[in-house]
């Protein structure tokens, strides 16, 4: 890969986002699981549920710190590395980000202090309220961030203003109710729930395997399995909804995910596996399932899903229309200040303005898109095809893991309903080894969503290459290395502290069937445990 | 959507200029004391338990306080996108250094007491010092540079070009502003520790606080004199259209000596800001001297508010002047979001800000009282 400003900026954003996304899903899910546990404590008065809340709360805290630390970077990076982007869409994109702070992050960050420090200062119900405030805050955060992200995938409710040279909001309600944003929100948040559930399930399974903290571990597994199963199912349903929506809004991403180069007669077949080749423009050794793609993508048997080759032809036409818009824009800007916009010019811009972004694709090859040669236009049209092979595979990794996790949480749900959680050793081992899987799926999902919309930073509106700040390559290399080094060191420390906290285990244990509070610390002693059996 | 016509574009622009001021003051006043406590940590706390007193005195609230900064960033992005784009990309490396501190801070708080090893803890103590000192210094240095003008220009399509360097930021006037910022936050942090920590910690913090309050008064006065005598201001030379489109290139502006003091002459009430800055710092000095905890903290808050607002008052209507192309300078009238966005954001803010203030005050009330060494030793509820 070339080390230019654009690829370095992209790499930096991807690296910091992927790191950030290691912590966010766990925060999203664990905050709710903790709140559920504490609710049971407040309702039943059984102290073991408070111990569970505190124990998982400790792990939550270690993870939360990293989530906050890496999240601040995300917000600042838009201005730092993507200043033209910030200018171009700040009018729309900035709003959900600011509302996230006002409505969600404040709630979460203010009450997380009370969650840890307020056990003795608040009533039971008061503390429970603080815990739920953290959970609700985290989840609302995700809502606003995904409204912002959804707009980048499907830029509704906005128009370009030639006087300010940027996109401005025309219909904020449309931005809020953007179907892509809604589907993404529920899909992402449920994925976070699955992630935390599998984490709780795996750590608890480890305790059961070791014969430690059995009462706490089994109860935790029951919560995690039921919550996790519900979440895993909704991830799948809403993932399917996301796919359906990309048929409408991101046809190129969908075709790339499928490795579908030629438009097939409806209903299209689903490619189970295959080896897409960008150069040959075809997918080798593909194994198809007839009609399935048509059903997933269009929910009908007769709607055609366009293939990559056909979409490139469309893109070329849109570039040509974009050039007309660009031409009209230049003429508008050349008008002396204060002069009224002539009607023909206004009409010309209004007719073609929505394709202005396609003209900007040519900026890679010429300064003035109006000077572009037919070869350059054809090249820019092919630039609209993202890297097919990685998308094709990442998508299959995500879906495959998703299926496995439905199976896993479903199995443990049945086991817990039948009170057989400790019967099958090998299943407990599977649960321990499954801990990293949700993260793999989630990171793959992020890459499919973001890598899949290249070359656009705002689908059809602003090409990624135009959006960067004018920074030096050396500067970018310095900060990229800095972020990666810092994050990696902190990640290692965090994992070590997590493992230490898990090994130490909950600090107090109680007779599970007694409501009376007893405080005695029982350090782990394997020989004693064996004799107790 | 026609509801936004209820408020004129120029009024909204003014309101948002004021609101950003409110956010910055709220950040400096709330997060200020925990940044200050961080700077005092290695000095006011000698033993591990003393240091844990300091850390736990801000432990439950620093996270919420820092959101004012995050909200400030988000609000600037939404209300003044060009300001966000130019300042964050222009001060790129300085921002990176601040981010390093902001990344390390939550981690340092959470991780420090998770291991007994004294070397481990000492390392995180210095990290917490760094995380208090660096953002305080750099934000002051940034303000110093903004007052002198920042070397950026805008192309016709609004692409931003920045011609400065990282070390260019560290000019003498800017460093002086950075020191004002450090001094005022140390003063504020010591007021907090006097209120929240008992015994030796509070006494030591008080002594550093007295020096810091004195330094704040002297350095702030020096910066004022320097600004008057040695820093040129900016003035708009074309007709200002407060309802015009957000395009800075439609106006003309010049560098002019004394321009940063015009507002004080034409609107005498604005002198309240610098006066509040000096009086507040003086009040904090008196409060610290006589061990009047609440007075010290409130006065240092007033001082901080006055100092922050005095920058806004002298620069109005400029937000970010350009030293190489004054025409490209960002002002209140030409760098904001659209009329509709400003209105929506105002409505959302009017709804949520009172709620935030209400629950934040409630949290402080719940946590009222001193954090003493016995509590740290005996309780499990002091998480750090």
mmCIF file of N, CA and C in Angstrom, chain A residues 230-347:
data_model
loop_
_atom_site.group_PDB
_atom_site.id
_atom_site.type_symbol
_atom_site.label_atom_id
_atom_site.label_comp_id
_atom_site.label_asym_id
_atom_site.label_seq_id
_atom_site.Cartn_x
_atom_site.Cartn_y
_atom_site.Cartn_z
ATOM 1 N N UNK A 230 -31.510 -14.333 23.260
ATOM 2 C CA UNK A 230 -32.426 -13.328 22.701
ATOM 3 C C UNK A 230 -31.654 -12.359 21.814
ATOM 4 N N UNK A 231 -30.492 -11.914 22.314
ATOM 5 C CA UNK A 231 -29.704 -10.946 21.548
ATOM 6 C C UNK A 231 -29.173 -11.567 20.263
ATOM 7 N N UNK A 232 -28.676 -12.796 20.352
ATOM 8 C CA UNK A 232 -28.086 -13.436 19.160
ATOM 9 C C UNK A 232 -29.133 -13.601 18.070
ATOM 10 N N UNK A 233 -30.344 -13.945 18.471
ATOM 11 C CA UNK A 233 -31.405 -14.068 17.470
ATOM 12 C C UNK A 233 -31.721 -12.715 16.849
ATOM 13 N N UNK A 234 -31.742 -11.672 17.676
ATOM 14 C CA UNK A 234 -32.092 -10.370 17.088
ATOM 15 C C UNK A 234 -30.949 -9.836 16.234
ATOM 16 N N UNK A 235 -29.709 -10.184 16.545
ATOM 17 C CA UNK A 235 -28.607 -9.790 15.659
ATOM 18 C C UNK A 235 -28.851 -10.350 14.266
ATOM 19 N N UNK A 236 -29.259 -11.608 14.224
ATOM 20 C CA UNK A 236 -29.458 -12.254 12.924
ATOM 21 C C UNK A 236 -30.622 -11.621 12.163
ATOM 22 N N UNK A 237 -31.738 -11.432 12.856
ATOM 23 C CA UNK A 237 -32.907 -10.859 12.195
ATOM 24 C C UNK A 237 -32.593 -9.457 11.681
ATOM 25 N N UNK A 238 -31.917 -8.654 12.518
ATOM 26 C CA UNK A 238 -31.648 -7.276 12.121
ATOM 27 C C UNK A 238 -30.489 -7.174 11.160
ATOM 28 N N UNK A 239 -29.613 -8.168 11.185
ATOM 29 C CA UNK A 239 -28.567 -8.211 10.182
ATOM 30 C C UNK A 239 -29.199 -8.416 8.822
ATOM 31 N N UNK A 240 -30.179 -9.296 8.779
ATOM 32 C CA UNK A 240 -30.902 -9.543 7.547
ATOM 33 C C UNK A 240 -31.598 -8.272 7.082
ATOM 34 N N UNK A 241 -32.159 -7.528 8.039
ATOM 35 C CA UNK A 241 -32.806 -6.253 7.710
ATOM 36 C C UNK A 241 -31.781 -5.280 7.105
ATOM 37 N N UNK A 242 -30.579 -5.247 7.693
ATOM 38 C CA UNK A 242 -29.520 -4.382 7.156
ATOM 39 C C UNK A 242 -29.207 -4.756 5.721
ATOM 40 N N UNK A 243 -29.139 -6.069 5.472
ATOM 41 C CA UNK A 243 -28.854 -6.535 4.127
ATOM 42 C C UNK A 243 -29.930 -6.085 3.158
ATOM 43 N N UNK A 244 -31.175 -6.215 3.605
ATOM 44 C CA UNK A 244 -32.299 -5.813 2.771
ATOM 45 C C UNK A 244 -32.205 -4.322 2.444
ATOM 46 N N UNK A 245 -31.813 -3.537 3.460
ATOM 47 C CA UNK A 245 -31.729 -2.096 3.241
ATOM 48 C C UNK A 245 -30.580 -1.736 2.312
ATOM 49 N N UNK A 246 -29.476 -2.534 2.354
ATOM 50 C CA UNK A 246 -28.402 -2.162 1.429
ATOM 51 C C UNK A 246 -28.799 -2.422 -0.017
ATOM 52 N N UNK A 247 -29.737 -3.314 -0.246
ATOM 53 C CA UNK A 247 -30.223 -3.491 -1.617
ATOM 54 C C UNK A 247 -30.766 -2.175 -2.134
ATOM 55 N N UNK A 248 -31.385 -1.439 -1.206
ATOM 56 C CA UNK A 248 -31.986 -0.191 -1.619
ATOM 57 C C UNK A 248 -30.946 0.936 -1.707
ATOM 58 N N UNK A 249 -30.053 0.997 -0.685
ATOM 59 C CA UNK A 249 -29.221 2.179 -0.538
ATOM 60 C C UNK A 249 -27.758 1.976 -0.913
ATOM 61 N N UNK A 250 -27.244 0.773 -0.777
ATOM 62 C CA UNK A 250 -25.828 0.561 -1.083
ATOM 63 C C UNK A 250 -25.689 -0.686 -1.950
ATOM 64 N N UNK A 251 -26.133 -0.536 -3.160
ATOM 65 C CA UNK A 251 -26.165 -1.689 -4.062
ATOM 66 C C UNK A 251 -24.771 -2.236 -4.319
ATOM 67 N N UNK A 252 -23.789 -1.317 -4.401
ATOM 68 C CA UNK A 252 -22.445 -1.757 -4.714
ATOM 69 C C UNK A 252 -21.875 -2.601 -3.575
ATOM 70 N N UNK A 253 -22.136 -2.152 -2.338
ATOM 71 C CA UNK A 253 -21.633 -2.904 -1.190
ATOM 72 C C UNK A 253 -22.218 -4.315 -1.203
ATOM 73 N N UNK A 254 -23.506 -4.402 -1.474
ATOM 74 C CA UNK A 254 -24.175 -5.706 -1.477
ATOM 75 C C UNK A 254 -23.588 -6.614 -2.557
ATOM 76 N N UNK A 255 -23.415 -6.052 -3.769
ATOM 77 C CA UNK A 255 -22.881 -6.861 -4.871
ATOM 78 C C UNK A 255 -21.463 -7.334 -4.530
ATOM 79 N N UNK A 256 -20.677 -6.464 -3.875
ATOM 80 C CA UNK A 256 -19.302 -6.832 -3.532
ATOM 81 C C UNK A 256 -19.285 -7.938 -2.485
ATOM 82 N N UNK A 257 -20.152 -7.813 -1.495
ATOM 83 C CA UNK A 257 -20.232 -8.834 -0.452
ATOM 84 C C UNK A 257 -20.557 -10.189 -1.071
ATOM 85 N N UNK A 258 -21.375 -10.168 -2.118
ATOM 86 C CA UNK A 258 -21.776 -11.401 -2.773
ATOM 87 C C UNK A 258 -20.790 -11.857 -3.845
ATOM 88 N N UNK A 259 -19.822 -11.008 -4.144
ATOM 89 C CA UNK A 259 -18.924 -11.338 -5.245
ATOM 90 C C UNK A 259 -19.693 -11.508 -6.541
ATOM 91 N N UNK A 260 -20.745 -10.711 -6.700
ATOM 92 C CA UNK A 260 -21.659 -10.869 -7.836
ATOM 93 C C UNK A 260 -21.292 -9.865 -8.924
ATOM 94 N N UNK A 261 -20.578 -10.322 -9.930
ATOM 95 C CA UNK A 261 -20.091 -9.393 -10.959
ATOM 96 C C UNK A 261 -21.162 -9.140 -12.005
ATOM 97 N N UNK A 262 -21.834 -10.194 -12.441
ATOM 98 C CA UNK A 262 -22.861 -10.028 -13.481
ATOM 99 C C UNK A 262 -24.244 -9.994 -12.851
ATOM 100 N N UNK A 263 -25.122 -9.198 -13.410
ATOM 101 C CA UNK A 263 -26.503 -9.203 -12.957
ATOM 102 C C UNK A 263 -27.144 -10.529 -13.356
ATOM 103 N N UNK A 264 -27.763 -11.213 -12.391
ATOM 104 C CA UNK A 264 -28.394 -12.493 -12.701
ATOM 105 C C UNK A 264 -29.894 -12.296 -12.856
ATOM 106 N N UNK A 265 -30.531 -13.212 -13.587
ATOM 107 C CA UNK A 265 -31.995 -13.135 -13.640
ATOM 108 C C UNK A 265 -32.581 -13.388 -12.246
ATOM 109 N N UNK A 266 -33.647 -12.687 -11.906
ATOM 110 C CA UNK A 266 -34.239 -12.823 -10.577
ATOM 111 C C UNK A 266 -34.908 -14.178 -10.427
ATOM 112 N N UNK A 267 -34.953 -14.796 -9.255
ATOM 113 C CA UNK A 267 -34.228 -14.384 -8.051
ATOM 114 C C UNK A 267 -32.778 -14.880 -8.095
ATOM 115 N N UNK A 268 -31.863 -14.008 -7.672
ATOM 116 C CA UNK A 268 -30.436 -14.312 -7.783
ATOM 117 C C UNK A 268 -30.049 -15.433 -6.817
ATOM 118 N N UNK A 269 -28.957 -16.134 -7.182
ATOM 119 C CA UNK A 269 -28.457 -17.202 -6.313
ATOM 120 C C UNK A 269 -27.538 -16.609 -5.245
ATOM 121 N N UNK A 270 -27.433 -17.291 -4.111
ATOM 122 C CA UNK A 270 -26.528 -16.867 -3.047
ATOM 123 C C UNK A 270 -25.224 -17.642 -3.191
ATOM 124 N N UNK A 271 -24.099 -16.932 -3.143
ATOM 125 C CA UNK A 271 -22.812 -17.606 -3.263
ATOM 126 C C UNK A 271 -22.351 -18.019 -1.871
ATOM 127 N N UNK A 272 -22.267 -19.306 -1.629
ATOM 128 C CA UNK A 272 -21.889 -19.782 -0.304
ATOM 129 C C UNK A 272 -20.400 -19.570 -0.080
ATOM 130 N N UNK A 273 -19.583 -20.108 -0.972
ATOM 131 C CA UNK A 273 -18.148 -19.834 -0.957
ATOM 132 C C UNK A 273 -17.682 -19.606 -2.383
ATOM 133 N N UNK A 274 -16.451 -19.046 -2.506
ATOM 134 C CA UNK A 274 -15.902 -18.769 -3.822
ATOM 135 C C UNK A 274 -14.671 -17.915 -3.649
ATOM 136 N N UNK A 275 -13.957 -17.665 -4.733
ATOM 137 C CA UNK A 275 -12.745 -16.856 -4.631
ATOM 138 C C UNK A 275 -12.847 -15.676 -5.577
ATOM 139 N N UNK A 276 -13.322 -14.525 -5.065
ATOM 140 C CA UNK A 276 -13.489 -13.367 -5.941
ATOM 141 C C UNK A 276 -12.137 -12.823 -6.389
ATOM 142 N N UNK A 277 -12.044 -12.435 -7.625
ATOM 143 C CA UNK A 277 -10.804 -11.851 -8.131
ATOM 144 C C UNK A 277 -11.108 -10.496 -8.737
ATOM 145 N N UNK A 278 -10.437 -9.466 -8.166
ATOM 146 C CA UNK A 278 -10.670 -8.096 -8.622
ATOM 147 C C UNK A 278 -10.174 -7.921 -10.061
ATOM 148 N N UNK A 279 -9.045 -8.587 -10.391
ATOM 149 C CA UNK A 279 -8.458 -8.392 -11.725
ATOM 150 C C UNK A 279 -9.319 -9.064 -12.793
ATOM 151 N N UNK A 280 -9.674 -10.334 -12.519
ATOM 152 C CA UNK A 280 -10.429 -11.078 -13.523
ATOM 153 C C UNK A 280 -11.884 -10.641 -13.569
ATOM 154 N N UNK A 281 -12.294 -9.874 -12.559
ATOM 155 C CA UNK A 281 -13.688 -9.446 -12.444
ATOM 156 C C UNK A 281 -14.645 -10.636 -12.486
ATOM 157 N N UNK A 282 -14.279 -11.669 -11.752
ATOM 158 C CA UNK A 282 -15.239 -12.760 -11.563
ATOM 159 C C UNK A 282 -14.904 -13.526 -10.285
ATOM 160 N N UNK A 283 -15.834 -14.323 -9.819
ATOM 161 C CA UNK A 283 -15.629 -15.093 -8.605
ATOM 162 C C UNK A 283 -15.414 -16.553 -8.985
ATOM 163 N N UNK A 284 -14.171 -17.037 -8.754
ATOM 164 C CA UNK A 284 -13.826 -18.401 -9.162
ATOM 165 C C UNK A 284 -14.389 -19.440 -8.197
ATOM 166 N N UNK A 285 -14.588 -20.635 -8.710
ATOM 167 C CA UNK A 285 -14.979 -21.814 -7.916
ATOM 168 C C UNK A 285 -16.158 -21.528 -6.986
ATOM 169 N N UNK A 286 -17.126 -20.741 -7.471
ATOM 170 C CA UNK A 286 -18.237 -20.367 -6.596
ATOM 171 C C UNK A 286 -19.236 -21.510 -6.436
ATOM 172 N N UNK A 287 -19.713 -21.687 -5.220
ATOM 173 C CA UNK A 287 -20.797 -22.654 -4.969
ATOM 174 C C UNK A 287 -22.054 -21.854 -4.657
ATOM 175 N N UNK A 288 -23.085 -22.058 -5.450
ATOM 176 C CA UNK A 288 -24.292 -21.227 -5.309
ATOM 177 C C UNK A 288 -25.444 -21.985 -4.655
ATOM 178 N N UNK A 289 -26.263 -21.237 -3.949
ATOM 179 C CA UNK A 289 -27.564 -21.766 -3.507
ATOM 180 C C UNK A 289 -28.618 -21.006 -4.299
ATOM 181 N N UNK A 290 -29.369 -21.685 -5.134
ATOM 182 C CA UNK A 290 -30.289 -20.967 -6.031
ATOM 183 C C UNK A 290 -31.312 -20.109 -5.267
ATOM 184 N N UNK A 291 -31.610 -18.945 -5.814
ATOM 185 C CA UNK A 291 -32.724 -18.085 -5.384
ATOM 186 C C UNK A 291 -32.565 -17.440 -4.011
ATOM 187 N N UNK A 292 -31.638 -17.918 -3.194
ATOM 188 C CA UNK A 292 -31.564 -17.427 -1.817
ATOM 189 C C UNK A 292 -31.233 -15.939 -1.751
ATOM 190 N N UNK A 293 -30.297 -15.502 -2.598
ATOM 191 C CA UNK A 293 -29.892 -14.093 -2.573
ATOM 192 C C UNK A 293 -31.070 -13.186 -2.896
ATOM 193 N N UNK A 294 -31.839 -13.565 -3.886
ATOM 194 C CA UNK A 294 -33.003 -12.776 -4.262
ATOM 195 C C UNK A 294 -33.962 -12.640 -3.090
ATOM 196 N N UNK A 295 -34.130 -13.737 -2.358
ATOM 197 C CA UNK A 295 -35.042 -13.703 -1.206
ATOM 198 C C UNK A 295 -34.509 -12.800 -0.101
ATOM 199 N N UNK A 296 -33.197 -12.930 0.208
ATOM 200 C CA UNK A 296 -32.617 -12.107 1.279
ATOM 201 C C UNK A 296 -32.611 -10.637 0.883
ATOM 202 N N UNK A 297 -32.155 -10.404 -0.349
ATOM 203 C CA UNK A 297 -31.905 -9.027 -0.769
ATOM 204 C C UNK A 297 -33.162 -8.253 -1.108
ATOM 205 N N UNK A 298 -34.153 -8.919 -1.666
ATOM 206 C CA UNK A 298 -35.318 -8.161 -2.134
ATOM 207 C C UNK A 298 -36.628 -8.639 -1.518
ATOM 208 N N UNK A 299 -36.586 -9.756 -0.807
ATOM 209 C CA UNK A 299 -37.793 -10.363 -0.242
ATOM 210 C C UNK A 299 -38.857 -10.589 -1.310
ATOM 211 N N UNK A 300 -38.381 -10.904 -2.514
ATOM 212 C CA UNK A 300 -39.324 -11.211 -3.579
ATOM 213 C C UNK A 300 -38.625 -12.146 -4.550
ATOM 214 N N UNK A 301 -39.362 -12.683 -5.507
ATOM 215 C CA UNK A 301 -38.758 -13.617 -6.458
ATOM 216 C C UNK A 301 -38.498 -12.962 -7.803
ATOM 217 N N UNK A 302 -38.995 -11.713 -7.973
ATOM 218 C CA UNK A 302 -38.888 -11.149 -9.322
ATOM 219 C C UNK A 302 -38.134 -9.821 -9.403
ATOM 220 N N UNK A 303 -37.549 -9.354 -8.263
ATOM 221 C CA UNK A 303 -36.789 -8.112 -8.337
ATOM 222 C C UNK A 303 -35.326 -8.454 -8.640
ATOM 223 N N UNK A 304 -34.775 -7.755 -9.614
ATOM 224 C CA UNK A 304 -33.397 -8.040 -10.025
ATOM 225 C C UNK A 304 -32.414 -7.289 -9.130
ATOM 226 N N UNK A 305 -31.349 -7.975 -8.686
ATOM 227 C CA UNK A 305 -30.276 -7.297 -7.959
ATOM 228 C C UNK A 305 -29.145 -7.054 -8.946
ATOM 229 N N UNK A 306 -28.769 -5.780 -9.143
ATOM 230 C CA UNK A 306 -27.745 -5.508 -10.153
ATOM 231 C C UNK A 306 -26.362 -6.008 -9.707
ATOM 232 N N UNK A 307 -25.580 -6.511 -10.646
ATOM 233 C CA UNK A 307 -24.210 -6.947 -10.364
ATOM 234 C C UNK A 307 -23.233 -5.794 -10.481
ATOM 235 N N UNK A 308 -21.966 -6.073 -10.104
ATOM 236 C CA UNK A 308 -20.954 -5.019 -10.074
ATOM 237 C C UNK A 308 -20.778 -4.364 -11.447
ATOM 238 N N UNK A 309 -20.672 -5.193 -12.488
ATOM 239 C CA UNK A 309 -20.415 -4.627 -13.824
ATOM 240 C C UNK A 309 -21.496 -3.635 -14.241
ATOM 241 N N UNK A 310 -22.739 -3.988 -13.949
ATOM 242 C CA UNK A 310 -23.834 -3.095 -14.315
ATOM 243 C C UNK A 310 -23.770 -1.804 -13.488
ATOM 244 N N UNK A 311 -23.420 -1.950 -12.200
ATOM 245 C CA UNK A 311 -23.352 -0.766 -11.337
ATOM 246 C C UNK A 311 -22.242 0.189 -11.772
ATOM 247 N N UNK A 312 -21.161 -0.374 -12.324
ATOM 248 C CA UNK A 312 -20.080 0.490 -12.816
ATOM 249 C C UNK A 312 -20.581 1.314 -14.008
ATOM 250 N N UNK A 313 -21.382 0.700 -14.854
ATOM 251 C CA UNK A 313 -21.947 1.441 -15.987
ATOM 252 C C UNK A 313 -22.819 2.594 -15.478
ATOM 253 N N UNK A 314 -23.624 2.299 -14.438
ATOM 254 C CA UNK A 314 -24.431 3.371 -13.831
ATOM 255 C C UNK A 314 -23.542 4.468 -13.274
ATOM 256 N N UNK A 315 -22.461 4.040 -12.593
ATOM 257 C CA UNK A 315 -21.571 5.014 -11.955
ATOM 258 C C UNK A 315 -20.995 5.958 -13.000
ATOM 259 N N UNK A 316 -20.670 5.400 -14.182
ATOM 260 C CA UNK A 316 -20.090 6.240 -15.219
ATOM 261 C C UNK A 316 -21.086 7.322 -15.658
ATOM 262 N N UNK A 317 -22.334 6.919 -15.780
ATOM 263 C CA UNK A 317 -23.365 7.892 -16.156
ATOM 264 C C UNK A 317 -23.507 8.959 -15.069
ATOM 265 N N UNK A 318 -23.402 8.518 -13.822
ATOM 266 C CA UNK A 318 -23.556 9.476 -12.718
ATOM 267 C C UNK A 318 -22.369 10.439 -12.678
ATOM 268 N N UNK A 319 -21.178 9.938 -13.008
ATOM 269 C CA UNK A 319 -20.024 10.836 -13.055
ATOM 270 C C UNK A 319 -20.248 11.920 -14.110
ATOM 271 N N UNK A 320 -20.753 11.497 -15.263
ATOM 272 C CA UNK A 320 -20.980 12.490 -16.320
ATOM 273 C C UNK A 320 -22.004 13.546 -15.893
ATOM 274 N N UNK A 321 -23.024 13.086 -15.175
ATOM 275 C CA UNK A 321 -24.021 14.043 -14.677
ATOM 276 C C UNK A 321 -23.391 14.931 -13.597
ATOM 277 N N UNK A 322 -22.515 14.322 -12.766
ATOM 278 C CA UNK A 322 -21.826 15.078 -11.723
ATOM 279 C C UNK A 322 -20.975 16.190 -12.305
ATOM 280 N N UNK A 323 -20.362 15.913 -13.463
ATOM 281 C CA UNK A 323 -19.534 16.944 -14.104
ATOM 282 C C UNK A 323 -20.396 18.155 -14.462
ATOM 283 N N UNK A 324 -21.626 17.899 -14.926
ATOM 284 C CA UNK A 324 -22.533 19.021 -15.216
ATOM 285 C C UNK A 324 -22.819 19.826 -13.954
ATOM 286 N N UNK A 325 -23.039 19.102 -12.852
ATOM 287 C CA UNK A 325 -23.290 19.790 -11.577
ATOM 288 C C UNK A 325 -22.078 20.619 -11.169
ATOM 289 N N UNK A 326 -20.889 20.026 -11.354
ATOM 290 C CA UNK A 326 -19.653 20.722 -10.986
ATOM 291 C C UNK A 326 -19.504 21.998 -11.813
ATOM 292 N N UNK A 327 -19.832 21.883 -13.106
ATOM 293 C CA UNK A 327 -19.740 23.029 -14.002
ATOM 294 C C UNK A 327 -20.690 24.136 -13.531
ATOM 295 N N UNK A 328 -21.935 23.756 -13.218
ATOM 296 C CA UNK A 328 -22.907 24.752 -12.749
ATOM 297 C C UNK A 328 -22.418 25.404 -11.461
ATOM 298 N N UNK A 329 -21.849 24.578 -10.575
ATOM 299 C CA UNK A 329 -21.353 25.105 -9.293
ATOM 300 C C UNK A 329 -20.256 26.144 -9.517
ATOM 301 N N UNK A 330 -19.327 25.840 -10.445
ATOM 302 C CA UNK A 330 -18.241 26.800 -10.708
ATOM 303 C C UNK A 330 -18.801 28.106 -11.236
ATOM 304 N N UNK A 331 -19.819 28.001 -12.099
ATOM 305 C CA UNK A 331 -20.416 29.238 -12.642
ATOM 306 C C UNK A 331 -21.109 30.025 -11.533
ATOM 307 N N UNK A 332 -21.769 29.316 -10.625
ATOM 308 C CA UNK A 332 -22.441 30.010 -9.515
ATOM 309 C C UNK A 332 -21.412 30.724 -8.659
ATOM 310 N N UNK A 333 -20.302 30.043 -8.405
ATOM 311 C CA UNK A 333 -19.282 30.646 -7.543
ATOM 312 C C UNK A 333 -18.592 31.824 -8.218
ATOM 313 N N UNK A 334 -18.583 31.824 -9.571
ATOM 314 C CA UNK A 334 -17.920 32.918 -10.284
ATOM 315 C C UNK A 334 -18.774 34.185 -10.299
ATOM 316 N N UNK A 335 -20.055 34.060 -9.940
ATOM 317 C CA UNK A 335 -20.920 35.250 -9.925
ATOM 318 C C UNK A 335 -20.396 36.246 -8.895
ATOM 319 N N UNK A 336 -20.464 37.551 -9.233
ATOM 320 C CA UNK A 336 -20.035 38.547 -8.243
ATOM 321 C C UNK A 336 -20.924 38.485 -7.001
ATOM 322 N N UNK A 337 -20.322 38.800 -5.836
ATOM 323 C CA UNK A 337 -21.065 38.720 -4.576
ATOM 324 C C UNK A 337 -22.319 39.590 -4.643
ATOM 325 N N UNK A 338 -23.419 39.056 -4.165
ATOM 326 C CA UNK A 338 -24.653 39.844 -4.088
ATOM 327 C C UNK A 338 -25.522 39.751 -5.317
ATOM 328 N N UNK A 339 -24.960 39.217 -6.442
ATOM 329 C CA UNK A 339 -25.784 39.129 -7.651
ATOM 330 C C UNK A 339 -26.767 37.964 -7.538
ATOM 331 N N UNK A 340 -27.965 38.177 -8.115
ATOM 332 C CA UNK A 340 -28.989 37.141 -8.020
ATOM 333 C C UNK A 340 -28.638 35.968 -8.937
ATOM 334 N N UNK A 341 -28.963 34.792 -8.451
ATOM 335 C CA UNK A 341 -28.660 33.575 -9.211
ATOM 336 C C UNK A 341 -29.603 33.466 -10.404
ATOM 337 N N UNK A 342 -29.057 33.414 -11.648
ATOM 338 C CA UNK A 342 -29.945 33.283 -12.812
ATOM 339 C C UNK A 342 -30.694 31.947 -12.777
ATOM 340 N N UNK A 343 -31.932 31.970 -13.275
ATOM 341 C CA UNK A 343 -32.794 30.791 -13.171
ATOM 342 C C UNK A 343 -32.227 29.569 -13.885
ATOM 343 N N UNK A 344 -31.625 29.797 -15.080
ATOM 344 C CA UNK A 344 -31.133 28.639 -15.821
ATOM 345 C C UNK A 344 -30.011 27.941 -15.063
ATOM 346 N N UNK A 345 -29.158 28.741 -14.400
ATOM 347 C CA UNK A 345 -28.038 28.186 -13.644
ATOM 348 C C UNK A 345 -28.552 27.422 -12.426
ATOM 349 N N UNK A 346 -29.534 28.023 -11.743
ATOM 350 C CA UNK A 346 -30.133 27.368 -10.585
ATOM 351 C C UNK A 346 -30.732 26.018 -10.998
ATOM 352 N N UNK A 347 -31.457 26.059 -12.142
ATOM 353 C CA UNK A 347 -32.088 24.830 -12.640
ATOM 354 C C UNK A 347 -31.041 23.773 -12.955
#
